[in-house]
Amino acid sequence: MNLTRRFAIFGALGAFLAACAGKPARFLTYNGPEVTRVQVFKGQRILQLLHNNQLLKQYEMEMGFAPEGHKVVEGDGRTPEGAYRINRRNPNSRFHLSLGISYPNSRDIAVARAMGKSPGGDIFIHGTPEMYIGQPDWTWGCIAVTNPEIEEIYAMVRDGTPIFIYP
């Protein structure tokens, strides 16, 4: 067998093995009960995943640097309160992995516009960079958990899942 053919065969074999290696470790699989609801209790700093009324998982979390009250305008440092949906996912997040929350809704937009301001956006559940580990309420309005926890949440929660954020 000539040298060029050997390189071609070994190159193809290497590409095949790399493609079969599976997902990176941060992309977990989940085969349990469907998460039908996400609940966030800002006052207790708790995020819960539920299947109907059954608690599946619970996590401690951090949030916006101004934790009291509902997010009203861009840059206020508050985490929204109310009923939203998980509406997107970002596997390339600066914060490890992230799940988008459908803030702002039409009411949020109307309130901010009445003040002549933007309601902001890009509110996510995401991981925590090393420099923020142990710091309380450091986000600009997002909900932060540890990186291993966002890996679980990312695997368990599907787009379209309702999320209820309580004071």
mmCIF file with all atom_site columns, C-alpha atoms in Angstrom:
data_model
loop_
_atom_site.group_PDB
_atom_site.id
_atom_site.type_symbol
_atom_site.label_atom_id
_atom_site.label_alt_id
_atom_site.label_comp_id
_atom_site.label_asym_id
_atom_site.label_entity_id
_atom_site.label_seq_id
_atom_site.pdbx_PDB_ins_code
_atom_site.Cartn_x
_atom_site.Cartn_y
_atom_site.Cartn_z
_atom_site.occupancy
_atom_site.B_iso_or_equiv
_atom_site.pdbx_formal_charge
_atom_site.auth_seq_id
_atom_site.auth_comp_id
_atom_site.auth_asym_id
_atom_site.auth_atom_id
_atom_site.pdbx_PDB_model_num
ATOM 1   C CA . MET A 1 1   ? 0.000   0.000  0.000  1.00 0.00 ? 1   MET A CA 1
ATOM 2   C CA . ASN A 1 2   ? 1.501   3.317  -0.962 1.00 0.00 ? 2   ASN A CA 1
ATOM 3   C CA . LEU A 1 3   ? 2.093   6.082  1.568  1.00 0.00 ? 3   LEU A CA 1
ATOM 4   C CA . THR A 1 4   ? -0.539  8.459  0.146  1.00 0.00 ? 4   THR A CA 1
ATOM 5   C CA . ARG A 1 5   ? -3.237  5.810  0.403  1.00 0.00 ? 5   ARG A CA 1
ATOM 6   C CA . ARG A 1 6   ? -2.259  4.995  4.005  1.00 0.00 ? 6   ARG A CA 1
ATOM 7   C CA . PHE A 1 7   ? -2.550  8.675  4.992  1.00 0.00 ? 7   PHE A CA 1
ATOM 8   C CA . ALA A 1 8   ? -5.974  8.867  3.336  1.00 0.00 ? 8   ALA A CA 1
ATOM 9   C CA . ILE A 1 9   ? -7.221  5.755  5.143  1.00 0.00 ? 9   ILE A CA 1
ATOM 10  C CA . PHE A 1 10  ? -5.871  6.829  8.542  1.00 0.00 ? 10  PHE A CA 1
ATOM 11  C CA . GLY A 1 11  ? -7.194  10.369 8.032  1.00 0.00 ? 11  GLY A CA 1
ATOM 12  C CA . ALA A 1 12  ? -10.664 9.068  7.216  1.00 0.00 ? 12  ALA A CA 1
ATOM 13  C CA . LEU A 1 13  ? -10.528 6.710  10.206 1.00 0.00 ? 13  LEU A CA 1
ATOM 14  C CA . GLY A 1 14  ? -9.515  9.594  12.491 1.00 0.00 ? 14  GLY A CA 1
ATOM 15  C CA . ALA A 1 15  ? -12.349 11.777 11.221 1.00 0.00 ? 15  ALA A CA 1
ATOM 16  C CA . PHE A 1 16  ? -14.829 8.932  11.726 1.00 0.00 ? 16  PHE A CA 1
ATOM 17  C CA . LEU A 1 17  ? -13.651 8.302  15.301 1.00 0.00 ? 17  LEU A CA 1
ATOM 18  C CA . ALA A 1 18  ? -13.805 12.022 16.139 1.00 0.00 ? 18  ALA A CA 1
ATOM 19  C CA . ALA A 1 19  ? -17.386 12.211 14.823 1.00 0.00 ? 19  ALA A CA 1
ATOM 20  C CA . CYS A 1 20  ? -18.378 9.188  16.928 1.00 0.00 ? 20  CYS A CA 1
ATOM 21  C CA . ALA A 1 21  ? -16.764 10.482 20.104 1.00 0.00 ? 21  ALA A CA 1
ATOM 22  C CA . GLY A 1 22  ? -20.079 11.950 21.270 1.00 0.00 ? 22  GLY A CA 1
ATOM 23  C CA . LYS A 1 23  ? -21.055 15.248 22.801 1.00 0.00 ? 23  LYS A CA 1
ATOM 24  C CA . PRO A 1 24  ? -18.689 17.265 24.974 1.00 0.00 ? 24  PRO A CA 1
ATOM 25  C CA . ALA A 1 25  ? -19.108 16.559 28.695 1.00 0.00 ? 25  ALA A CA 1
ATOM 26  C CA . ARG A 1 26  ? -21.117 19.741 29.289 1.00 0.00 ? 26  ARG A CA 1
ATOM 27  C CA . PHE A 1 27  ? -23.947 18.461 27.064 1.00 0.00 ? 27  PHE A CA 1
ATOM 28  C CA . LEU A 1 28  ? -25.668 15.914 29.274 1.00 0.00 ? 28  LEU A CA 1
ATOM 29  C CA . THR A 1 29  ? -28.602 13.720 28.324 1.00 0.00 ? 29  THR A CA 1
ATOM 30  C CA . TYR A 1 30  ? -31.772 13.444 30.364 1.00 0.00 ? 30  TYR A CA 1
ATOM 31  C CA . ASN A 1 31  ? -34.347 10.671 30.115 1.00 0.00 ? 31  ASN A CA 1
ATOM 32  C CA . GLY A 1 32  ? -36.471 11.359 33.204 1.00 0.00 ? 32  GLY A CA 1
ATOM 33  C CA . PRO A 1 33  ? -39.907 12.931 33.577 1.00 0.00 ? 33  PRO A CA 1
ATOM 34  C CA . GLU A 1 34  ? -40.564 16.003 31.441 1.00 0.00 ? 34  GLU A CA 1
ATOM 35  C CA . VAL A 1 35  ? -39.949 19.332 33.142 1.00 0.00 ? 35  VAL A CA 1
ATOM 36  C CA . THR A 1 36  ? -43.344 21.019 32.809 1.00 0.00 ? 36  THR A CA 1
ATOM 37  C CA . ARG A 1 37  ? -42.587 24.099 34.919 1.00 0.00 ? 37  ARG A CA 1
ATOM 38  C CA . VAL A 1 38  ? -39.638 26.112 36.189 1.00 0.00 ? 38  VAL A CA 1
ATOM 39  C CA . GLN A 1 39  ? -40.166 28.139 39.375 1.00 0.00 ? 39  GLN A CA 1
ATOM 40  C CA . VAL A 1 40  ? -37.869 30.805 40.755 1.00 0.00 ? 40  VAL A CA 1
ATOM 41  C CA . PHE A 1 41  ? -38.299 32.194 44.264 1.00 0.00 ? 41  PHE A CA 1
ATOM 42  C CA . LYS A 1 42  ? -36.155 35.318 44.350 1.00 0.00 ? 42  LYS A CA 1
ATOM 43  C CA . GLY A 1 43  ? -36.512 35.900 48.091 1.00 0.00 ? 43  GLY A CA 1
ATOM 44  C CA . GLN A 1 44  ? -35.275 32.399 48.915 1.00 0.00 ? 44  GLN A CA 1
ATOM 45  C CA . ARG A 1 45  ? -32.731 32.332 46.039 1.00 0.00 ? 45  ARG A CA 1
ATOM 46  C CA . ILE A 1 46  ? -34.202 28.997 44.851 1.00 0.00 ? 46  ILE A CA 1
ATOM 47  C CA . LEU A 1 47  ? -34.817 27.642 41.330 1.00 0.00 ? 47  LEU A CA 1
ATOM 48  C CA . GLN A 1 48  ? -37.019 24.533 41.018 1.00 0.00 ? 48  GLN A CA 1
ATOM 49  C CA . LEU A 1 49  ? -37.752 22.151 38.154 1.00 0.00 ? 49  LEU A CA 1
ATOM 50  C CA . LEU A 1 50  ? -41.129 20.412 38.335 1.00 0.00 ? 50  LEU A CA 1
ATOM 51  C CA . HIS A 1 51  ? -43.011 17.687 36.506 1.00 0.00 ? 51  HIS A CA 1
ATOM 52  C CA . ASN A 1 52  ? -46.622 18.740 37.081 1.00 0.00 ? 52  ASN A CA 1
ATOM 53  C CA . ASN A 1 53  ? -46.650 19.126 40.908 1.00 0.00 ? 53  ASN A CA 1
ATOM 54  C CA . GLN A 1 54  ? -43.664 16.842 41.554 1.00 0.00 ? 54  GLN A CA 1
ATOM 55  C CA . LEU A 1 55  ? -40.373 18.537 42.447 1.00 0.00 ? 55  LEU A CA 1
ATOM 56  C CA . LEU A 1 56  ? -37.617 17.025 40.302 1.00 0.00 ? 56  LEU A CA 1
ATOM 57  C CA . LYS A 1 57  ? -34.636 19.221 41.235 1.00 0.00 ? 57  LYS A CA 1
ATOM 58  C CA . GLN A 1 58  ? -33.931 22.322 43.279 1.00 0.00 ? 58  GLN A CA 1
ATOM 59  C CA . TYR A 1 59  ? -30.950 24.668 43.032 1.00 0.00 ? 59  TYR A CA 1
ATOM 60  C CA . GLU A 1 60  ? -29.609 27.663 44.914 1.00 0.00 ? 60  GLU A CA 1
ATOM 61  C CA . MET A 1 61  ? -29.154 30.601 42.576 1.00 0.00 ? 61  MET A CA 1
ATOM 62  C CA . GLU A 1 62  ? -27.942 34.172 42.283 1.00 0.00 ? 62  GLU A CA 1
ATOM 63  C CA . MET A 1 63  ? -29.641 36.954 40.342 1.00 0.00 ? 63  MET A CA 1
ATOM 64  C CA . GLY A 1 64  ? -29.493 40.637 39.467 1.00 0.00 ? 64  GLY A CA 1
ATOM 65  C CA . PHE A 1 65  ? -27.371 42.947 41.609 1.00 0.00 ? 65  PHE A CA 1
ATOM 66  C CA . ALA A 1 66  ? -30.552 44.851 42.599 1.00 0.00 ? 66  ALA A CA 1
ATOM 67  C CA . PRO A 1 67  ? -32.584 41.854 43.783 1.00 0.00 ? 67  PRO A CA 1
ATOM 68  C CA . GLU A 1 68  ? -35.717 43.640 45.063 1.00 0.00 ? 68  GLU A CA 1
ATOM 69  C CA . GLY A 1 69  ? -38.578 44.270 42.661 1.00 0.00 ? 69  GLY A CA 1
ATOM 70  C CA . HIS A 1 70  ? -39.472 43.494 39.069 1.00 0.00 ? 70  HIS A CA 1
ATOM 71  C CA . LYS A 1 71  ? -37.206 44.459 36.185 1.00 0.00 ? 71  LYS A CA 1
ATOM 72  C CA . VAL A 1 72  ? -38.568 47.656 34.628 1.00 0.00 ? 72  VAL A CA 1
ATOM 73  C CA . VAL A 1 73  ? -35.857 49.120 32.393 1.00 0.00 ? 73  VAL A CA 1
ATOM 74  C CA . GLU A 1 74  ? -32.600 48.115 30.807 1.00 0.00 ? 74  GLU A CA 1
ATOM 75  C CA . GLY A 1 75  ? -29.670 48.376 33.180 1.00 0.00 ? 75  GLY A CA 1
ATOM 76  C CA . ASP A 1 76  ? -31.684 48.445 36.423 1.00 0.00 ? 76  ASP A CA 1
ATOM 77  C CA . GLY A 1 77  ? -29.961 45.254 37.650 1.00 0.00 ? 77  GLY A CA 1
ATOM 78  C CA . ARG A 1 78  ? -33.255 43.586 38.548 1.00 0.00 ? 78  ARG A CA 1
ATOM 79  C CA . THR A 1 79  ? -34.442 40.092 37.689 1.00 0.00 ? 79  THR A CA 1
ATOM 80  C CA . PRO A 1 80  ? -37.941 40.044 36.147 1.00 0.00 ? 80  PRO A CA 1
ATOM 81  C CA . GLU A 1 81  ? -40.959 38.707 38.026 1.00 0.00 ? 81  GLU A CA 1
ATOM 82  C CA . GLY A 1 82  ? -43.940 37.054 36.392 1.00 0.00 ? 82  GLY A CA 1
ATOM 83  C CA . ALA A 1 83  ? -44.845 34.343 33.905 1.00 0.00 ? 83  ALA A CA 1
ATOM 84  C CA . TYR A 1 84  ? -42.525 33.777 30.939 1.00 0.00 ? 84  TYR A CA 1
ATOM 85  C CA . ARG A 1 85  ? -41.252 30.876 28.821 1.00 0.00 ? 85  ARG A CA 1
ATOM 86  C CA . ILE A 1 86  ? -37.883 29.355 28.081 1.00 0.00 ? 86  ILE A CA 1
ATOM 87  C CA . ASN A 1 87  ? -37.534 30.527 24.495 1.00 0.00 ? 87  ASN A CA 1
ATOM 88  C CA . ARG A 1 88  ? -33.977 29.788 23.350 1.00 0.00 ? 88  ARG A CA 1
ATOM 89  C CA . ARG A 1 89  ? -30.718 28.144 24.306 1.00 0.00 ? 89  ARG A CA 1
ATOM 90  C CA . ASN A 1 90  ? -27.121 29.217 23.859 1.00 0.00 ? 90  ASN A CA 1
ATOM 91  C CA . PRO A 1 91  ? -24.512 26.443 23.822 1.00 0.00 ? 91  PRO A CA 1
ATOM 92  C CA . ASN A 1 92  ? -21.780 29.064 23.257 1.00 0.00 ? 92  ASN A CA 1
ATOM 93  C CA . SER A 1 93  ? -22.649 31.343 26.166 1.00 0.00 ? 93  SER A CA 1
ATOM 94  C CA . ARG A 1 94  ? -19.979 33.439 27.906 1.00 0.00 ? 94  ARG A CA 1
ATOM 95  C CA . PHE A 1 95  ? -21.521 31.910 31.038 1.00 0.00 ? 95  PHE A CA 1
ATOM 96  C CA . HIS A 1 96  ? -20.917 28.225 30.115 1.00 0.00 ? 96  HIS A CA 1
ATOM 97  C CA . LEU A 1 97  ? -24.448 27.370 28.866 1.00 0.00 ? 97  LEU A CA 1
ATOM 98  C CA . SER A 1 98  ? -27.638 29.412 28.993 1.00 0.00 ? 98  SER A CA 1
ATOM 99  C CA . LEU A 1 99  ? -31.397 29.189 28.550 1.00 0.00 ? 99  LEU A CA 1
ATOM 100 C CA . GLY A 1 100 ? -33.252 32.297 27.417 1.00 0.00 ? 100 GLY A CA 1
ATOM 101 C CA . ILE A 1 101 ? -36.280 33.682 29.245 1.00 0.00 ? 101 ILE A CA 1
ATOM 102 C CA . SER A 1 102 ? -38.956 35.398 27.122 1.00 0.00 ? 102 SER A CA 1
ATOM 103 C CA . TYR A 1 103 ? -38.615 38.744 28.938 1.00 0.00 ? 103 TYR A CA 1
ATOM 104 C CA . PRO A 1 104 ? -39.812 41.339 27.957 1.00 0.00 ? 104 PRO A CA 1
ATOM 105 C CA . ASN A 1 105 ? -43.466 40.539 27.352 1.00 0.00 ? 105 ASN A CA 1
ATOM 106 C CA . SER A 1 106 ? -45.924 43.091 25.920 1.00 0.00 ? 106 SER A CA 1
ATOM 107 C CA . ARG A 1 107 ? -46.735 44.499 29.384 1.00 0.00 ? 107 ARG A CA 1
ATOM 108 C CA . ASP A 1 108 ? -43.028 44.934 30.211 1.00 0.00 ? 108 ASP A CA 1
ATOM 109 C CA . ILE A 1 109 ? -42.508 46.767 26.914 1.00 0.00 ? 109 ILE A CA 1
ATOM 110 C CA . ALA A 1 110 ? -45.511 49.072 27.501 1.00 0.00 ? 110 ALA A CA 1
ATOM 111 C CA . VAL A 1 111 ? -44.382 50.014 31.028 1.00 0.00 ? 111 VAL A CA 1
ATOM 112 C CA . ALA A 1 112 ? -40.847 50.840 29.891 1.00 0.00 ? 112 ALA A CA 1
ATOM 113 C CA . ARG A 1 113 ? -42.046 52.781 26.827 1.00 0.00 ? 113 ARG A CA 1
ATOM 114 C CA . ALA A 1 114 ? -44.389 54.843 29.025 1.00 0.00 ? 114 ALA A CA 1
ATOM 115 C CA . MET A 1 115 ? -41.235 55.914 30.883 1.00 0.00 ? 115 MET A CA 1
ATOM 116 C CA . GLY A 1 116 ? -39.471 56.655 27.588 1.00 0.00 ? 116 GLY A CA 1
ATOM 117 C CA . LYS A 1 117 ? -37.009 53.813 28.137 1.00 0.00 ? 117 LYS A CA 1
ATOM 118 C CA . SER A 1 118 ? -36.129 50.346 26.894 1.00 0.00 ? 118 SER A CA 1
ATOM 119 C CA . PRO A 1 119 ? -37.202 47.329 28.974 1.00 0.00 ? 119 PRO A CA 1
ATOM 120 C CA . GLY A 1 120 ? -33.936 45.569 28.163 1.00 0.00 ? 120 GLY A CA 1
ATOM 121 C CA . GLY A 1 121 ? -33.761 41.906 27.310 1.00 0.00 ? 121 GLY A CA 1
ATOM 122 C CA . ASP A 1 122 ? -31.349 38.998 27.081 1.00 0.00 ? 122 ASP A CA 1
ATOM 123 C CA . ILE A 1 123 ? -32.428 37.536 30.408 1.00 0.00 ? 123 ILE A CA 1
ATOM 124 C CA . PHE A 1 124 ? -31.100 33.993 30.857 1.00 0.00 ? 124 PHE A CA 1
ATOM 125 C CA . ILE A 1 125 ? -30.598 31.154 33.287 1.00 0.00 ? 125 ILE A CA 1
ATOM 126 C CA . HIS A 1 126 ? -26.851 30.558 32.992 1.00 0.00 ? 126 HIS A CA 1
ATOM 127 C CA . GLY A 1 127 ? -23.692 29.246 34.612 1.00 0.00 ? 127 GLY A CA 1
ATOM 128 C CA . THR A 1 128 ? -21.155 31.140 36.698 1.00 0.00 ? 128 THR A CA 1
ATOM 129 C CA . PRO A 1 129 ? -17.686 32.228 35.584 1.00 0.00 ? 129 PRO A CA 1
ATOM 130 C CA . GLU A 1 130 ? -14.944 31.477 38.095 1.00 0.00 ? 130 GLU A CA 1
ATOM 131 C CA . MET A 1 131 ? -14.502 35.163 39.023 1.00 0.00 ? 131 MET A CA 1
ATOM 132 C CA . TYR A 1 132 ? -18.101 35.329 40.328 1.00 0.00 ? 132 TYR A CA 1
ATOM 133 C CA . ILE A 1 133 ? -18.176 32.097 42.362 1.00 0.00 ? 133 ILE A CA 1
ATOM 134 C CA . GLY A 1 134 ? -19.306 32.927 45.901 1.00 0.00 ? 134 GLY A CA 1
ATOM 135 C CA . GLN A 1 135 ? -20.401 36.490 45.068 1.00 0.00 ? 135 GLN A CA 1
ATOM 136 C CA . PRO A 1 136 ? -24.045 37.233 45.851 1.00 0.00 ? 136 PRO A CA 1
ATOM 137 C CA . ASP A 1 137 ? -26.393 38.683 43.224 1.00 0.00 ? 137 ASP A CA 1
ATOM 138 C CA . TRP A 1 138 ? -23.882 39.706 40.608 1.00 0.00 ? 138 TRP A CA 1
ATOM 139 C CA . THR A 1 139 ? -25.823 39.451 37.302 1.00 0.00 ? 139 THR A CA 1
ATOM 140 C CA . TRP A 1 140 ? -27.524 42.261 35.365 1.00 0.00 ? 140 TRP A CA 1
ATOM 141 C CA . GLY A 1 141 ? -30.900 40.538 35.811 1.00 0.00 ? 141 GLY A CA 1
ATOM 142 C CA . CYS A 1 142 ? -30.202 36.935 34.870 1.00 0.00 ? 142 CYS A CA 1
ATOM 143 C CA . ILE A 1 143 ? -30.483 33.858 37.074 1.00 0.00 ? 143 ILE A CA 1
ATOM 144 C CA . ALA A 1 144 ? -27.117 32.184 37.744 1.00 0.00 ? 144 ALA A CA 1
ATOM 145 C CA . VAL A 1 145 ? -26.360 28.674 38.978 1.00 0.00 ? 145 VAL A CA 1
ATOM 146 C CA . THR A 1 146 ? -23.097 26.717 39.033 1.00 0.00 ? 146 THR A CA 1
ATOM 147 C CA . ASN A 1 147 ? -21.729 25.354 35.762 1.00 0.00 ? 147 ASN A CA 1
ATOM 148 C CA . PRO A 1 148 ? -22.491 21.696 36.658 1.00 0.00 ? 148 PRO A CA 1
ATOM 149 C CA . GLU A 1 149 ? -26.039 22.778 37.577 1.00 0.00 ? 149 GLU A CA 1
ATOM 150 C CA . ILE A 1 150 ? -26.656 24.630 34.291 1.00 0.00 ? 150 ILE A CA 1
ATOM 151 C CA . GLU A 1 151 ? -25.500 21.476 32.493 1.00 0.00 ? 151 GLU A CA 1
ATOM 152 C CA . GLU A 1 152 ? -28.296 19.538 34.238 1.00 0.00 ? 152 GLU A CA 1
ATOM 153 C CA . ILE A 1 153 ? -30.880 22.274 33.699 1.00 0.00 ? 153 ILE A CA 1
ATOM 154 C CA . TYR A 1 154 ? -29.881 22.680 30.031 1.00 0.00 ? 154 TYR A CA 1
ATOM 155 C CA . ALA A 1 155 ? -30.420 18.932 29.485 1.00 0.00 ? 155 ALA A CA 1
ATOM 156 C CA . MET A 1 156 ? -33.711 18.777 31.405 1.00 0.00 ? 156 MET A CA 1
ATOM 157 C CA . VAL A 1 157 ? -35.592 21.912 30.282 1.00 0.00 ? 157 VAL A CA 1
ATOM 158 C CA . ARG A 1 158 ? -36.988 22.219 26.770 1.00 0.00 ? 158 ARG A CA 1
ATOM 159 C CA . ASP A 1 159 ? -37.763 25.376 24.823 1.00 0.00 ? 159 ASP A CA 1
ATOM 160 C CA . GLY A 1 160 ? -41.351 26.465 25.472 1.00 0.00 ? 160 GLY A CA 1
ATOM 161 C CA . THR A 1 161 ? -41.333 25.387 29.142 1.00 0.00 ? 161 THR A CA 1
ATOM 162 C CA . PRO A 1 162 ? -43.169 27.927 31.337 1.00 0.00 ? 162 PRO A CA 1
ATOM 163 C CA . ILE A 1 163 ? -41.087 29.732 33.951 1.00 0.00 ? 163 ILE A CA 1
ATOM 164 C CA . PHE A 1 164 ? -42.674 31.564 36.870 1.00 0.00 ? 164 PHE A CA 1
ATOM 165 C CA . ILE A 1 165 ? -40.495 34.057 38.730 1.00 0.00 ? 165 ILE A CA 1
ATOM 166 C CA . TYR A 1 166 ? -41.808 35.090 42.147 1.00 0.00 ? 166 TYR A CA 1
ATOM 167 C CA . PRO A 1 167 ? -40.622 37.920 44.446 1.00 0.00 ? 167 PRO A CA 1
#
